[in-house]
C-alpha cells in the first residue's frame, strides 16, 4: 500500500513539475513576443544623419555600425536586404545609418564614408553612402592588419551609383580623406552612440523607435516594428 502511494506521489510530482515548466515556457514565450525591448538611454534624432526611406515614415530605425566590425557584415548582408524590401521600400520605416569608429585602422574608412555622402555638397547622397558602407563591410579583412588603404578605398568606390550620375573621383576622394575634414563629425557620432547605448559602443546596435536592440536580427527588428505599430494604432483609436 505504501509502495503504491509512493509511486502515485512521484507521478503527481512529475505531472506538477511538467505543468510548471510548461507554464514557465509559455510565460517566457509570451513576454518575448509581447513586451518591447528596453528604451534607449536618450532618444535618437535622425534629422542630422544619413537616412534612407520616406521622411514621413511612422517608424525610424537607427543603426550604429563600425567599418571594421565583423558582426556588421552579417547585418548588412542578411538583415538589411530584408528590412529594405519589407519595410523601407514600402514607406513603413526610415533607416538611419550612423558610422562610429573605435577599431584601430578604421578611421580612413569612416572618413571615406562621409566623403562619399557629401561628394556633392549641394546634395548629400544617402544611396551611394549606404552602398559604399556595404562594400566596406564586405571587404575581407585580416585581424591586426591595416586594410583601409588608399588603394582599397578608391577601388571600392569604382562603379558606385551616385545621385548626379557622375563617377566618384578617386583623387578627390583621397584628398577628402587625407584632409580629415570629418574628424569632428565622427567623434560626435561616437559620443552620440555612447549616449544612446548608455555606455560603451557596440556594433551593430539598432534603435527601433525609442527601443534598443543589441542583437538586431531581422526577427527582433520585425517584432519591435509590429509592436510599435500596434501601439500607434491604439493611440489613433483612443
Coordinates of C-alpha atoms in Angstrom, one line a residue:
X1 CA 0.0 0.0 0.0
X2 CA 2.7 2.4 1.0
X3 CA 4.7 1.5 -2.1
X4 CA 1.6 2.3 -4.3
X5 CA 1.2 5.7 -2.5
X6 CA 4.9 6.4 -3.1
X7 CA 4.6 5.7 -6.8
X8 CA 1.4 7.8 -7.0
X9 CA 3.1 10.7 -5.2
X10 CA 6.1 10.5 -7.6
X11 CA 3.7 10.6 -10.6
X12 CA 1.9 13.6 -9.2
X13 CA 5.2 15.3 -8.6
X14 CA 6.3 14.6 -12.2
X15 CA 3.0 16.0 -13.5
X16 CA 3.1 19.1 -11.4
X17 CA 6.8 19.7 -12.4
X18 CA 5.9 19.3 -16.0
X19 CA 3.0 21.7 -15.7
X20 CA 5.3 24.2 -14.0
X21 CA 7.9 24.0 -16.8
X22 CA 5.2 24.3 -19.5
X23 CA 3.7 27.3 -17.8
X24 CA 7.2 28.9 -17.4
X25 CA 8.0 28.3 -21.0
X26 CA 4.7 29.8 -22.1
X27 CA 5.2 32.8 -19.9
X28 CA 8.7 33.4 -21.4
X29 CA 7.3 33.0 -24.9
X30 CA 4.5 35.4 -24.2
X31 CA 6.9 38.0 -22.7
X32 CA 9.4 37.6 -25.6
X33 CA 6.6 38.3 -28.2
X34 CA 4.6 40.9 -26.5
X35 CA 7.0 43.0 -24.4
X36 CA 9.1 45.7 -26.1
X37 CA 12.9 45.8 -25.6
X38 CA 14.3 48.4 -23.1
X39 CA 14.3 52.0 -24.2
X40 CA 17.5 53.8 -25.5
X41 CA 19.1 56.0 -22.9
X42 CA 18.5 59.1 -24.9
X43 CA 16.0 59.5 -27.8
X44 CA 17.5 59.2 -31.3
X45 CA 17.2 62.0 -33.8
X46 CA 17.6 61.1 -37.5
X47 CA 17.5 64.7 -38.7
X48 CA 21.2 65.2 -39.0
X49 CA 22.3 61.8 -40.1
X50 CA 22.2 59.8 -43.4
X51 CA 18.7 58.4 -43.6
X52 CA 17.2 56.1 -46.3
X53 CA 13.5 55.9 -47.0
X54 CA 10.5 58.2 -46.6
X55 CA 11.0 61.1 -44.2
X56 CA 7.3 60.7 -43.3
X57 CA 7.7 57.0 -42.3
X58 CA 5.9 56.4 -38.9
X59 CA 8.8 54.4 -37.5
X60 CA 12.6 55.1 -37.7
X61 CA 15.3 52.6 -37.2
X62 CA 18.7 53.9 -36.3
X63 CA 21.7 51.6 -36.7
X64 CA 25.2 52.1 -35.4
X65 CA 27.9 50.3 -37.4
X66 CA 31.7 50.3 -37.5
X67 CA 33.6 49.8 -40.8
X68 CA 35.8 47.1 -39.4
X69 CA 33.1 45.3 -37.4
X70 CA 32.8 41.6 -38.5
X71 CA 29.2 41.3 -37.0
X72 CA 28.2 44.3 -39.1
X73 CA 29.0 42.3 -42.2
X74 CA 26.3 39.8 -41.3
X75 CA 23.8 42.6 -40.6
X76 CA 24.5 44.3 -44.0
X77 CA 24.2 41.1 -46.0
X78 CA 21.4 39.2 -44.2
X79 CA 19.3 41.7 -42.2
X80 CA 19.4 44.9 -44.2
X81 CA 18.1 43.5 -47.5
X82 CA 15.0 42.1 -45.8
X83 CA 14.5 45.3 -43.9
X84 CA 14.7 47.3 -47.1
X85 CA 12.4 45.0 -49.0
X86 CA 9.7 44.7 -46.4
X87 CA 9.7 48.0 -44.6
X88 CA 11.9 50.7 -46.0
X89 CA 10.8 50.5 -49.7
X90 CA 7.2 50.3 -48.5
X91 CA 7.4 53.5 -46.7
X92 CA 6.7 52.0 -43.3
X93 CA 10.2 52.6 -41.9
X94 CA 13.0 55.1 -42.4
X95 CA 16.5 53.8 -41.9
X96 CA 19.3 55.9 -40.4
X97 CA 22.9 54.5 -40.6
X98 CA 25.4 56.1 -38.4
X99 CA 29.2 55.3 -38.7
X100 CA 31.1 55.1 -35.5
X101 CA 34.8 54.4 -35.2
X102 CA 36.6 52.6 -32.4
X103 CA 38.5 49.8 -34.0
X104 CA 42.1 50.5 -34.9
X105 CA 42.7 51.3 -38.6
X106 CA 39.0 52.2 -39.3
X107 CA 39.4 56.0 -39.3
X108 CA 40.2 56.3 -43.1
X109 CA 37.2 54.2 -44.0
X110 CA 34.9 56.3 -41.8
X111 CA 36.3 59.4 -43.4
X112 CA 35.8 58.0 -46.8
X113 CA 32.2 57.2 -46.0
X114 CA 31.5 60.8 -45.0
X115 CA 33.3 62.0 -48.1
X116 CA 31.1 59.8 -50.3
X117 CA 28.0 61.0 -48.5
X118 CA 29.0 64.7 -49.2
X119 CA 30.7 64.2 -52.6
X120 CA 28.2 66.7 -53.9
X121 CA 28.0 69.5 -51.2
X122 CA 24.6 70.6 -52.6
X123 CA 23.0 67.2 -52.3
X124 CA 24.1 64.6 -49.7
X125 CA 23.9 61.2 -51.4
X126 CA 22.4 58.6 -49.0
X127 CA 22.1 55.8 -51.5
X128 CA 25.8 56.0 -52.5
X129 CA 26.7 56.2 -48.9
X130 CA 24.8 53.1 -47.9
X131 CA 26.1 51.1 -50.8
X132 CA 29.7 52.2 -50.1
X133 CA 29.2 51.2 -46.4
X134 CA 28.1 47.8 -47.6
X135 CA 31.2 47.5 -49.8
X136 CA 33.5 48.4 -46.9
X137 CA 31.9 45.9 -44.6
X138 CA 32.1 43.2 -47.2
X139 CA 35.7 43.7 -47.9
X140 CA 37.8 40.8 -46.5
X141 CA 39.9 41.9 -43.5
X142 CA 42.8 40.3 -41.7
X143 CA 42.9 40.9 -37.9
X144 CA 45.6 43.3 -36.9
X145 CA 46.3 44.5 -40.5
X146 CA 45.7 47.9 -42.0
X147 CA 43.0 47.3 -44.6
X148 CA 41.6 50.8 -45.3
X149 CA 44.4 51.8 -47.6
X150 CA 44.0 54.4 -50.4
X151 CA 44.0 51.6 -53.0
X152 CA 41.2 49.8 -51.2
X153 CA 39.1 52.9 -50.5
X154 CA 39.3 54.1 -54.1
X155 CA 38.8 50.6 -55.6
X156 CA 35.6 50.1 -53.6
X157 CA 34.3 53.4 -54.9
X158 CA 34.5 52.3 -58.5
X159 CA 31.2 52.0 -60.3
X160 CA 29.3 53.5 -57.4
X161 CA 26.0 54.8 -58.5
X162 CA 25.6 58.5 -57.4
X163 CA 22.7 60.9 -57.3
X164 CA 24.3 63.0 -60.1
X165 CA 25.3 60.0 -62.2
X166 CA 28.9 61.1 -62.2
X167 CA 31.7 58.7 -61.1
X168 CA 33.5 59.3 -57.8
X169 CA 36.8 60.9 -58.5
X170 CA 39.5 58.7 -56.8
X171 CA 41.9 61.7 -56.3
X172 CA 39.1 63.8 -54.9
X173 CA 38.1 61.0 -52.6
X174 CA 41.6 60.6 -51.1
X175 CA 42.1 64.3 -50.9
X176 CA 38.9 64.5 -48.8
X177 CA 40.1 61.5 -46.6
X178 CA 43.6 63.0 -46.1
X179 CA 42.1 66.4 -45.1
X180 CA 40.3 64.6 -42.3
X181 CA 37.5 67.2 -42.5
X182 CA 35.0 64.8 -40.9
X183 CA 37.1 64.0 -37.8
X184 CA 34.9 66.1 -35.6
X185 CA 31.7 64.5 -37.0
X186 CA 33.0 61.0 -36.4
X187 CA 33.9 61.9 -32.8
X188 CA 30.4 63.3 -32.3
X189 CA 29.0 60.1 -33.7
X190 CA 30.9 58.1 -31.2
X191 CA 29.8 60.3 -28.3
X192 CA 26.2 60.2 -29.5
X193 CA 26.3 56.4 -29.9
X194 CA 27.6 56.0 -26.4
X195 CA 24.9 58.2 -25.0
X196 CA 22.1 56.3 -26.9
X197 CA 23.5 52.9 -25.8
X198 CA 24.2 54.2 -22.2
X199 CA 27.9 53.4 -22.1
X200 CA 30.4 51.6 -24.3
X201 CA 29.8 51.4 -28.0
X202 CA 28.9 48.0 -29.5
X203 CA 28.1 47.3 -33.1
X204 CA 25.8 46.6 -34.8
X205 CA 23.2 48.1 -32.5
X206 CA 19.7 49.2 -33.6
X207 CA 17.2 51.6 -32.1
X208 CA 13.6 51.0 -33.3
X209 CA 11.6 54.0 -32.4
X210 CA 12.9 54.5 -28.9
X211 CA 13.7 50.9 -28.2
X212 CA 17.2 49.5 -28.0
X213 CA 18.0 46.2 -29.8
X214 CA 21.6 45.0 -29.1
X215 CA 21.3 41.9 -31.3
X216 CA 19.4 43.3 -34.4
X217 CA 18.3 40.2 -36.2
X218 CA 15.5 40.6 -38.7
X219 CA 13.1 38.7 -36.4
X220 CA 13.8 41.1 -33.5
X221 CA 13.5 44.2 -35.6
X222 CA 10.3 43.0 -37.2
X223 CA 8.9 42.1 -33.7
X224 CA 9.6 45.6 -32.5
X225 CA 8.1 47.2 -35.6
X226 CA 4.9 45.2 -35.2
X227 CA 4.6 46.1 -31.5
X228 CA 5.2 49.8 -32.1
X229 CA 2.7 49.8 -35.0
X230 CA 0.2 48.2 -32.7
X231 CA 0.7 50.9 -30.0
X232 CA 0.4 53.6 -32.7
X233 CA -2.9 52.1 -33.9
X234 CA -4.2 52.0 -30.3
X235 CA -3.3 55.7 -29.9
X236 CA -5.1 56.6 -33.1
X237 CA -8.3 54.7 -32.0
X238 CA -8.4 56.2 -28.5

